[in-house]
XYZ file of C-alpha atoms in Angstrom:
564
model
C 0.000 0.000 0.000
C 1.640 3.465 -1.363
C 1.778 6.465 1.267
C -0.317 9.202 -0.008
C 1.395 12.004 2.079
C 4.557 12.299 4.486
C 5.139 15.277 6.970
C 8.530 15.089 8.509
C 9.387 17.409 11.144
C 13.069 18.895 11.154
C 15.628 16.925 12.812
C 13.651 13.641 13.370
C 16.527 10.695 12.201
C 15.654 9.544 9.050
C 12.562 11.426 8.991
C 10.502 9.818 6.050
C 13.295 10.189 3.693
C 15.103 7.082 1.551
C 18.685 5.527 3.387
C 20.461 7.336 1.092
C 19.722 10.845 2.579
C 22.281 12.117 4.432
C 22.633 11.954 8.543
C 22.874 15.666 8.561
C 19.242 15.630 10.034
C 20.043 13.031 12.424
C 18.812 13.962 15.813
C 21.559 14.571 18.875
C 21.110 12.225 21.840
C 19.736 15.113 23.939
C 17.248 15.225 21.131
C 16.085 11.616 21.315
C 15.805 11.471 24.659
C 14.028 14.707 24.718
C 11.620 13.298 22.225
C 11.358 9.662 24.170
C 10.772 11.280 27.689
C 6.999 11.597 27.737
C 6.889 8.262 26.299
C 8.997 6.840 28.686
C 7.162 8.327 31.462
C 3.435 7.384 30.059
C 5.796 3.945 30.247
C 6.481 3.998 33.553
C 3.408 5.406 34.727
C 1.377 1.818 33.031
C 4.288 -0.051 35.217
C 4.243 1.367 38.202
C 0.248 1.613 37.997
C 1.117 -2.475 37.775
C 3.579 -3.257 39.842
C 2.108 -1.179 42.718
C -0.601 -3.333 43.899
C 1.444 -6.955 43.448
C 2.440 -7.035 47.168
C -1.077 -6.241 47.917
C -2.693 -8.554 46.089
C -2.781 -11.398 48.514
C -4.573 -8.662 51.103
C -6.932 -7.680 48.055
C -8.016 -11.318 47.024
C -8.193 -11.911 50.916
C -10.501 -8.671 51.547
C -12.570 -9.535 48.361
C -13.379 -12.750 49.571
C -11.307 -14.280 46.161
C -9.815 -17.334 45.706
C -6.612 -18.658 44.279
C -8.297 -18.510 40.671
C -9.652 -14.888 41.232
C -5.873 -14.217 42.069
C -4.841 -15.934 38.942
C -7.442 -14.479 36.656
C -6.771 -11.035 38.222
C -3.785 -11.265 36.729
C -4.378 -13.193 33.456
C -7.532 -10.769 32.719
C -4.932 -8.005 32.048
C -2.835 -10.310 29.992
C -5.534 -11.714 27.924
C -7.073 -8.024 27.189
C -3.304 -6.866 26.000
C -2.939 -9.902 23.794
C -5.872 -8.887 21.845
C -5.319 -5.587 21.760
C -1.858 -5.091 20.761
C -2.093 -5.722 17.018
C -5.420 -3.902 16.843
C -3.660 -0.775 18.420
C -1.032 -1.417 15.325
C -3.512 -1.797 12.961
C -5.038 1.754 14.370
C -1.996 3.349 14.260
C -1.779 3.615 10.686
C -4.717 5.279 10.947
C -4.125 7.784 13.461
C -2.011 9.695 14.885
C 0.334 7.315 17.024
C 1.098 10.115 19.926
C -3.029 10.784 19.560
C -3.226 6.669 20.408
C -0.481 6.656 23.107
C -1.884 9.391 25.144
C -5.612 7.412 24.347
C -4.288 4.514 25.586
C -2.734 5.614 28.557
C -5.919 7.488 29.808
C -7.346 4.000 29.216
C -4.986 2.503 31.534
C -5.609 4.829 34.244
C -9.463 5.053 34.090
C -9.552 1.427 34.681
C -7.027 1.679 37.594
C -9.763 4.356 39.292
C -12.387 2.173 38.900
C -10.452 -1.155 40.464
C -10.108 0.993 43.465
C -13.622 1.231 43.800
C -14.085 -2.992 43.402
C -16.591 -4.274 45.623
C -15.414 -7.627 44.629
C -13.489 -9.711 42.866
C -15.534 -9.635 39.239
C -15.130 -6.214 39.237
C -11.624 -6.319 39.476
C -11.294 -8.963 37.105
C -13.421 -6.202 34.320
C -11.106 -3.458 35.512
C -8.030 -5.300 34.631
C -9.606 -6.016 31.653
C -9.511 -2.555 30.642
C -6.323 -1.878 32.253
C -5.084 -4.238 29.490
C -6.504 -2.654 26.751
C -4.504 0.319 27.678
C -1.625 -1.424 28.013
C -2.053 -2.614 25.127
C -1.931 0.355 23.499
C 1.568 1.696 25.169
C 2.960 -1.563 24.174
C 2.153 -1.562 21.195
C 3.147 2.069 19.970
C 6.345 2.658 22.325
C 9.268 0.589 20.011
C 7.721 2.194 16.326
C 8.330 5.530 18.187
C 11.685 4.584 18.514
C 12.169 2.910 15.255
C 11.148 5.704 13.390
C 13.723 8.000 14.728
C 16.876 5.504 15.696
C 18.603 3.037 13.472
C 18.649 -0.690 14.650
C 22.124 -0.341 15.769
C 21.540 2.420 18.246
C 18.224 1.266 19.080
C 19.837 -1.409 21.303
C 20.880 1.503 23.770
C 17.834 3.106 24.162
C 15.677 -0.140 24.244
C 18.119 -0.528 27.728
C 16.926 3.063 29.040
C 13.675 1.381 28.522
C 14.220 -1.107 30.337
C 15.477 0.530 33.044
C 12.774 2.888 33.315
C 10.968 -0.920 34.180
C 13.178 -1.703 36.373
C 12.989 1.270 38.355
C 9.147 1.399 38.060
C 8.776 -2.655 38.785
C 11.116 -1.933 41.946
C 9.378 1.861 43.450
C 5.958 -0.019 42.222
C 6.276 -2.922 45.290
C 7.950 -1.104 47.451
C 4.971 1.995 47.019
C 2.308 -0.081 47.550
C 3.532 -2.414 50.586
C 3.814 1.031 52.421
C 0.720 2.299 51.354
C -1.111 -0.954 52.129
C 0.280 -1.001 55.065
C -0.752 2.341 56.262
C -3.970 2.286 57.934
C -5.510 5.160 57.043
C -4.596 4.541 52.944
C -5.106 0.802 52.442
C -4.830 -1.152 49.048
C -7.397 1.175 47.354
C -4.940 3.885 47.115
C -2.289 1.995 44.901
C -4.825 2.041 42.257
C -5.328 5.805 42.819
C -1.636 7.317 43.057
C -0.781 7.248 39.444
C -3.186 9.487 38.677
C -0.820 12.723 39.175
C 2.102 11.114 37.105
C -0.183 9.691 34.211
C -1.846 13.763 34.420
C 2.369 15.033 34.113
C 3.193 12.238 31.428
C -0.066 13.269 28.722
C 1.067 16.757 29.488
C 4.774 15.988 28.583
C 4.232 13.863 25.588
C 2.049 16.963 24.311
C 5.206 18.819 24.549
C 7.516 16.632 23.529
C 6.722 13.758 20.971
C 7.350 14.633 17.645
C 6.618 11.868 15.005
C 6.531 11.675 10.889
C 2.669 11.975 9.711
C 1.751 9.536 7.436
C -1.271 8.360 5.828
C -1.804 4.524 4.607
C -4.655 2.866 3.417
C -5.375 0.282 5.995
C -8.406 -1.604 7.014
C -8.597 -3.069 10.796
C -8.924 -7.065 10.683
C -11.998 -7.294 13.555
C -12.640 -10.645 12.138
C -9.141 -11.744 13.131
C -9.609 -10.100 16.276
C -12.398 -11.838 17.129
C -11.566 -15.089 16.893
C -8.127 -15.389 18.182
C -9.440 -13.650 21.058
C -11.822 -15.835 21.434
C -9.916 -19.056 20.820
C -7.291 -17.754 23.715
C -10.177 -16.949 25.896
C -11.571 -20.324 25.692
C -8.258 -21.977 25.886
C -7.162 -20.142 29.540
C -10.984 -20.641 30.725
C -10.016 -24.580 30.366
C -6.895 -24.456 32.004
C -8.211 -22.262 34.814
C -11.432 -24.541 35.583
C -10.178 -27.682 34.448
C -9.266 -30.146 37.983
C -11.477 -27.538 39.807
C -14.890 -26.796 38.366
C -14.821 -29.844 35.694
C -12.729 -32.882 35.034
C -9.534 -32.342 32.795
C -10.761 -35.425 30.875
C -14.328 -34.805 30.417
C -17.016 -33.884 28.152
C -16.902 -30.028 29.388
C -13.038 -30.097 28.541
C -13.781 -31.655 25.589
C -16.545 -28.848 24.365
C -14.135 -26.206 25.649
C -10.982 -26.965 23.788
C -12.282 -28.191 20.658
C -14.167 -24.692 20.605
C -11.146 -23.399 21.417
C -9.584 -25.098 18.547
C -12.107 -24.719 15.979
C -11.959 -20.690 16.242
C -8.202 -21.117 16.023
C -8.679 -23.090 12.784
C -11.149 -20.364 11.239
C -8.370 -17.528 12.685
C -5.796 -19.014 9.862
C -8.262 -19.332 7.182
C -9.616 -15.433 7.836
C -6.144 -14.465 8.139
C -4.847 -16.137 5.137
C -7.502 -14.060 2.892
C -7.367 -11.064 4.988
C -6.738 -7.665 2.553
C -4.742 -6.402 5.534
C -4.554 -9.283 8.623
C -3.562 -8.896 11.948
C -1.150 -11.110 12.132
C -0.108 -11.865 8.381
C 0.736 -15.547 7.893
C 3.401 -14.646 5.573
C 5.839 -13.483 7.766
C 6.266 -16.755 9.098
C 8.277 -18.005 6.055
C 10.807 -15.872 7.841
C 12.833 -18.117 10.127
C 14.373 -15.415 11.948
C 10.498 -14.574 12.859
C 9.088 -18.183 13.595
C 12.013 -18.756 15.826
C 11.834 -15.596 17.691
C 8.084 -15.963 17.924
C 8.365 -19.360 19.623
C 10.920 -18.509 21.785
C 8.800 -15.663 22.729
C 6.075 -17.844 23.579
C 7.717 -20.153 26.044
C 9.691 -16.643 27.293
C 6.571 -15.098 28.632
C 5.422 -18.449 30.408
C 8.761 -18.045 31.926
C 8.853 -14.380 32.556
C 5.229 -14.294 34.022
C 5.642 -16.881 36.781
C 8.746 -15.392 38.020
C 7.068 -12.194 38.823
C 3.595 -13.290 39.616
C 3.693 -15.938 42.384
C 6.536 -14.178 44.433
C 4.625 -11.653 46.212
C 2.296 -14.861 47.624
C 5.679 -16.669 48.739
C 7.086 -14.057 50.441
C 3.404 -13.228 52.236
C 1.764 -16.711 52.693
C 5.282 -18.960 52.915
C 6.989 -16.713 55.004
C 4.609 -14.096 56.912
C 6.259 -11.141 55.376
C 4.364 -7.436 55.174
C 3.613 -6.130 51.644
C 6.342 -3.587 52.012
C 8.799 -6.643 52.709
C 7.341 -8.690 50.152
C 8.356 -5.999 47.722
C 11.925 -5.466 49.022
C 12.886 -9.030 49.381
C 12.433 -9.323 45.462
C 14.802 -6.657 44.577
C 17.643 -9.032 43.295
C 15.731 -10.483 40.638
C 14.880 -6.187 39.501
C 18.144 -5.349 39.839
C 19.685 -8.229 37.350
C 16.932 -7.113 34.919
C 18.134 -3.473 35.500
C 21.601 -4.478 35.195
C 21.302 -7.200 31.801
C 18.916 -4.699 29.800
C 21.056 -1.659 30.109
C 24.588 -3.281 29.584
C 23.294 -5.492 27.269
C 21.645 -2.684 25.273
C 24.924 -0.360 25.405
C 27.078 -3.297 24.329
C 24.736 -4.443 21.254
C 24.856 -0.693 20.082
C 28.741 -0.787 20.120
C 29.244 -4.105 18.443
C 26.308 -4.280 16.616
C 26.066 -8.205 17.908
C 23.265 -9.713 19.813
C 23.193 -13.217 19.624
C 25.521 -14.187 22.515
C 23.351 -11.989 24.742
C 20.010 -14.114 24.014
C 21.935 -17.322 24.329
C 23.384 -16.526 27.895
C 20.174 -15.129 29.014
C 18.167 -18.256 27.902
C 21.477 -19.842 30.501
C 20.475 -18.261 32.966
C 16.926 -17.779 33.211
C 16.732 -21.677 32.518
C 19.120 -21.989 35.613
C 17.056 -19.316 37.729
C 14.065 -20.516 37.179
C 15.110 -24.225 37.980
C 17.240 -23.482 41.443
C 13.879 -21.327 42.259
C 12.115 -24.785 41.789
C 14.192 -25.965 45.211
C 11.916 -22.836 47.027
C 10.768 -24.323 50.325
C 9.329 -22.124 52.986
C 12.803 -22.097 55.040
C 15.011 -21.978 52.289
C 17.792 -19.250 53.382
C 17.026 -15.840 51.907
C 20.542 -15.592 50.374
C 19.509 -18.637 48.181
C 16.766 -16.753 47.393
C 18.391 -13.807 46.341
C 20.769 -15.505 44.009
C 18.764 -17.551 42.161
C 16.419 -14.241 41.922
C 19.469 -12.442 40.211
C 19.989 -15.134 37.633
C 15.976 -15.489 36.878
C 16.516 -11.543 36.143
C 19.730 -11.481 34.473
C 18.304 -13.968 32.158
C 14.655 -11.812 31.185
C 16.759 -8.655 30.902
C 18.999 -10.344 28.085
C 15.835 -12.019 26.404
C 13.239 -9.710 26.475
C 13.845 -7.042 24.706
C 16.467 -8.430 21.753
C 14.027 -10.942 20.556
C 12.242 -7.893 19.124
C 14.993 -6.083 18.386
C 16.642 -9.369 16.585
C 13.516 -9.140 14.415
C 13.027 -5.582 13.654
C 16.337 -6.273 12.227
C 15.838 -8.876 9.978
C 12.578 -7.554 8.028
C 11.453 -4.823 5.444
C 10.697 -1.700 6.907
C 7.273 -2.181 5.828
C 6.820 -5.120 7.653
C 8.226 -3.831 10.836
C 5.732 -3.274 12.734
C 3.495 -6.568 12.026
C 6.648 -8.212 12.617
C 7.152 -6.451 15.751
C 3.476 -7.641 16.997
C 3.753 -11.203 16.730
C 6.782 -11.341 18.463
C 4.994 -9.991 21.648
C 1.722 -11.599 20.452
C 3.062 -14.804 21.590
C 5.019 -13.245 24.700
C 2.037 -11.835 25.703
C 0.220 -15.418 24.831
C 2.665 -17.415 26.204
C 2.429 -15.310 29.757
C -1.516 -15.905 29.542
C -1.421 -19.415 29.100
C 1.688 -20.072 31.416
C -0.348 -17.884 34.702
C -3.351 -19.463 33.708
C -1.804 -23.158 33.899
C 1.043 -22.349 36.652
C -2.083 -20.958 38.677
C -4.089 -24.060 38.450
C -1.096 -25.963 39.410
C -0.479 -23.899 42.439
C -3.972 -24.453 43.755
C -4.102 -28.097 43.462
C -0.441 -28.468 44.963
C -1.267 -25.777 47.540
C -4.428 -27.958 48.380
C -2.555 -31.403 48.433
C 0.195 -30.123 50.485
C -2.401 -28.503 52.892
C -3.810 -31.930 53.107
C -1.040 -34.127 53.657
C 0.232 -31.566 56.350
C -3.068 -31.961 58.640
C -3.007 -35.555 58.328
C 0.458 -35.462 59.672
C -0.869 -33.246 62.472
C -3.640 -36.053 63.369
C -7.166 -36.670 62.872
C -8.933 -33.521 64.291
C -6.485 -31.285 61.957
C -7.129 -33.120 58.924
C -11.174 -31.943 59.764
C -10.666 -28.746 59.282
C -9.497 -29.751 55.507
C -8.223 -26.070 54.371
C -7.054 -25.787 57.460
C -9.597 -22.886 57.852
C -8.717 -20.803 54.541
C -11.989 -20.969 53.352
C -12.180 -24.200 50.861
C -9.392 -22.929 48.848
C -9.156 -19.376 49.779
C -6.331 -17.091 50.092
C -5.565 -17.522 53.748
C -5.073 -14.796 56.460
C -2.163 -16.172 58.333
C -2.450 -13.950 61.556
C -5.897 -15.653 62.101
C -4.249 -19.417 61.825
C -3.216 -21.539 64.894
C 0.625 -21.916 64.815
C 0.330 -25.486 64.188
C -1.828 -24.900 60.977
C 0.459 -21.600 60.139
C 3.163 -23.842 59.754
C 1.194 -26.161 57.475
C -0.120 -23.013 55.149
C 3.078 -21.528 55.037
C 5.191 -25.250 54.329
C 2.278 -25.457 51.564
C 2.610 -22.286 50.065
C 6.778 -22.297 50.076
C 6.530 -25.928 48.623
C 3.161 -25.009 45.995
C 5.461 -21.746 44.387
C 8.701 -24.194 44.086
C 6.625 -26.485 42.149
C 5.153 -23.507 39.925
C 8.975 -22.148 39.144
C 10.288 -26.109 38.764
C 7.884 -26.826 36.236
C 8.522 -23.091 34.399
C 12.245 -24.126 33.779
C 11.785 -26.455 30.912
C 9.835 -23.866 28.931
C 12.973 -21.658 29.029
C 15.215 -24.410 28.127
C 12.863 -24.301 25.198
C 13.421 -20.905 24.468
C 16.762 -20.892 24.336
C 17.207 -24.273 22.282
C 15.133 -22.524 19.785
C 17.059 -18.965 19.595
C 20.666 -20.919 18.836
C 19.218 -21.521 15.745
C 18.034 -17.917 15.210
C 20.619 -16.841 12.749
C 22.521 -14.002 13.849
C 22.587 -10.628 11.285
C 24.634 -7.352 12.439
C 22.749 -4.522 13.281
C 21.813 -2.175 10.691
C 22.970 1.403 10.928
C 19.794 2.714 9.079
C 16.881 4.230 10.977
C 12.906 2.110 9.498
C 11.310 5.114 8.651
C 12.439 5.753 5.246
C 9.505 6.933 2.988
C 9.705 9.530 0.632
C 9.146 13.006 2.348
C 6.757 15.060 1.178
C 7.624 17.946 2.861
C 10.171 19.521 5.720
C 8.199 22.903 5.631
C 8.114 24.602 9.467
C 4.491 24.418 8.537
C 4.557 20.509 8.528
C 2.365 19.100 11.147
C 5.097 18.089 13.763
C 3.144 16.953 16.781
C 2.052 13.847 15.218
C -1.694 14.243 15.808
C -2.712 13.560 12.037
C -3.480 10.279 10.783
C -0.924 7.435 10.137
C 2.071 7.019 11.723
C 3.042 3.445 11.027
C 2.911 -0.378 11.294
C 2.408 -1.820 14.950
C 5.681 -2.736 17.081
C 5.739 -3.625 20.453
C 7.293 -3.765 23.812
C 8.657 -6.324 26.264
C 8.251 -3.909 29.124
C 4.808 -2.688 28.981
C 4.233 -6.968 28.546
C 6.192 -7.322 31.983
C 4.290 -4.925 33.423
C 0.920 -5.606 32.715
C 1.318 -8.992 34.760
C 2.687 -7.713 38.103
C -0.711 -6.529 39.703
């Protein structure tokens, strides 16, 4: 599809002009980062509105009167909204303005957040997450084209790292926020979904200021079709997972009707897409090896990724009677290896213009991580803890991120974006699927171990079956006899070890499957590269007319939508 019309404001790299313009136009660092900072703080604003309320979680499920799979589906709700939404917000993108969409999106975010404060119970959460999602969805979605269309692959590695430590700093003040605050009496959990309103009301005001993007128009239509169904063959496919062993039989007529709906929407998905004008996720791409590989290994990184940041908070609270403010301190290894491997990893990459080594030792270590985590037992030393933390983050922080940029590498700038998408399609799919699952394993190993611990305490004990959490409900451990504490808290410890033992293969997954991604140097050419139309002063430079490009995505916005 030909673009009718290109506006390029002065200075932006690239700026809709062929690779064989000169760099005199390039933009400064102090430039870029001028240009990224609203972005970056919209970013951060989406993580810490996330990462704020995972230490209180356990409280919030507890005060809701939720169980284990209301904690679960708290979390996957947001997941499975952002999966779906992603590649629309592409799609829309090249139809409007993509600052327009980002400030839209993040206004989204927030809105929902207001609303889960007011939750009555746990449905209503569940809904607001939903639309918390959708939001996210949107940031994630539009943050890397931003970058792309300004910054050449080989630079992009060093600012993809500021990006990622703008997560890490978010994903550590986010905890450590909203322990305090739900520890405070007179605040309570309610407030961590209210105190991002002031920065989210700073970051639309800054990106107004400060994004400046290339306007241009392409005829596009929006695949709802496609939309449709693979959100509705995911949706069936976690609502088995979930229920299955709990509500229903995993072999039984119900599972049956549920996954071979699930399948049969997934079947009509390909055929729509294959004969889709403009699809969602166009089939083609995946003659590309580079993208089928990266894709996969996505997948089975965001089953990874997700259950080493969802189940901690109920370790540290229900295994080993820590406060929410703890909870979120105690976890700051595993932040600061992410901080650390992102940011190096991303400087280095832009020097040498070689990535490859980085996603191989990160699939090393997060395969390693996630499998010494698998030896978590309520008493296991904190030090342990700490180091196999490190590793689990050392590995996400080398993985994340350069899967996309590995890709954005190896395709035609006009297929950047779509390409962009899958990639965090599947992340995004594979963290659904893998909290979903990992969630219904934790409740029927919590429940076993619950069980076998009563019966060891005698007859009597074993009566009380949940030992008093409510058939299956998050417990309140200040309420439990020490005898039965002990038994909650061994249950817990042992249930979370089991969740992070059985993650570990699906990394050594992802990294058998990224030594075969082949490894191209970096290019030294910005994607944005269409013939300019005009560099008046009178150009539209804010962005807000329609088109701005294909759909990319973003690892961190994905991290973050799963912490809360």
């Amino acid at each position: 599809m030909a673009d009718t019309a290109t506006n390029t404001p002065t200075g932006v790299r690239g700026g809709g002009q062929s690779e064989t313009t000169s760099d005199a136009t390039a933009m400064t660092h102090a430039q870029i980062m001028r240009a990224l900072s609203g972005l970056m703080l919209g970013m951060f604003v989406a993580i810490l509105s996330s990462t704020i309320v995972s230490n209180a979680l356990p409280q919030i499920i507890s005060d809701l009167g939720g169980t284990q799979s209301s904690y679960t589906w708290v979390v996957t709700a947001a997941l499975l909204s952002m999966t779906a939404a992603t590649p629309l917000w592409g799609k829309l993108s090249d139809l409007f303005s993509k600052k327009l969409l980002v400030q839209i999106s993040l206004v989204i975010y927030v809105l929902g957040s207001v609303v889960a404060g007011m939750s009555q119970n746990t449905g209503m959460l569940i809904a607001c997450r939903v639309v918390q999602g959708i939001g996210v969805g949107g940031l994630s979605a539009l943050a890397q084209i931003v970058m792309a269309a300004m910054i050449s692959p080989r630079e992009r590695g060093r600012y993809s790292g500021y990006l990622g430590a703008v997560f890490a700093v978010a994903t550590v003040g986010g905890p450590l926020l909203g322990g305090v605050i739900t520890d405070t009496e007179w605040l309570g959990w309610r407030w961590c979904f209210y105190v991002g309103v002031p920065f989210a009301i700073i970051a639309l005001i800054v990106l107004q200021k400060t994004l400046r993007l290339p306007v241009v128009r392409r005829d596009v239509k929006v695949d709802w079709l496609g939309a449709f169904l693979i959100s509705g063959a995911v949706s069936l496919l976690l609502i088995w997972v979930t229920q299955a062993g709990d509500s229903y039989d995993w072999i039984s007529w119900t599972s049956l009707a549920v996954t071979g709906g699930a399948v049969v929407l997934g079947v009509l998905f390909v055929y729509v897409e294959s004969r889709a004008s403009d699809p969602i996720i166009p089939l083609r791409l995946f003659r590309n090896k580079t993208i089928s590989l990266a894709s996969a290994a996505s997948l089975f990184v965001g089953i990874a990724m997700f259950s080493g940041t969802v189940f901690f908070s109920q370790f540290f609270q229900l295994a080993r009677g820590e406060s929410p403010t703890m909870s979120g301190i105690l976890t700051i290894p595993m932040i600061a290896g992410l901080f650390v491997s992102s940011t190096v990893s991303g400087q280095v990459i832009t020097k040498t213009g070689k990535w490859k080594a980085w996603l191989v030792s990160g699939g090393v270590l997060l395969t390693a991580g996630l499998g010494l985590l698998g030896t978590l037992r309520y008493d296991t030393p904190y030090w342990h803890i700490a180091v196999y933390m490190a590793l689990t983050g050392l590995g996400l922080g080398m993985m994340m991120q350069n899967l996309v940029l590995a890709t954005q590498n190896q395709v035609a700038p006009e297929d950047l974006g779509a390409a962009s998408s899958v990639v965090t399609f599947f992340r995004s799919l594979g963290g659904a699927m893998g909290v979903s699952a990992l969630g219904a394993v934790m409740a029927n190993r919590v429940t076993h171990y619950v069980q076998d611990g009563l019966a060891a305490l005698g007859p009597k004990a074993a009566a009380m079956g949940h030992g008093g959490t409510g058939g299956g409900g998050i417990p309140d451990l200040d309420k439990l006899p020490a005898p039965f504490r002990t038994v909650v808290e061994s249950a817990y410890g042992h249930g979370v070890g089991d969740v992070f033992l059985y993650a570990a293969p699906t990394a050594l997954l992802a990294l058998v499957l990224v030594l075969f991604i082949k490894e191209v140097a970096l290019k030294s050419k910005p994607a944005a590269h269409a013939p300019a139309a005009s560099d008046s002063a009178s150009a539209p430079a804010s962005g807000t007319g329609p088109g701005s490009g294909s759909a990319p995505a973003s690892a961190e916005a994905s991290a973050a939508a799963v912490q809360g």
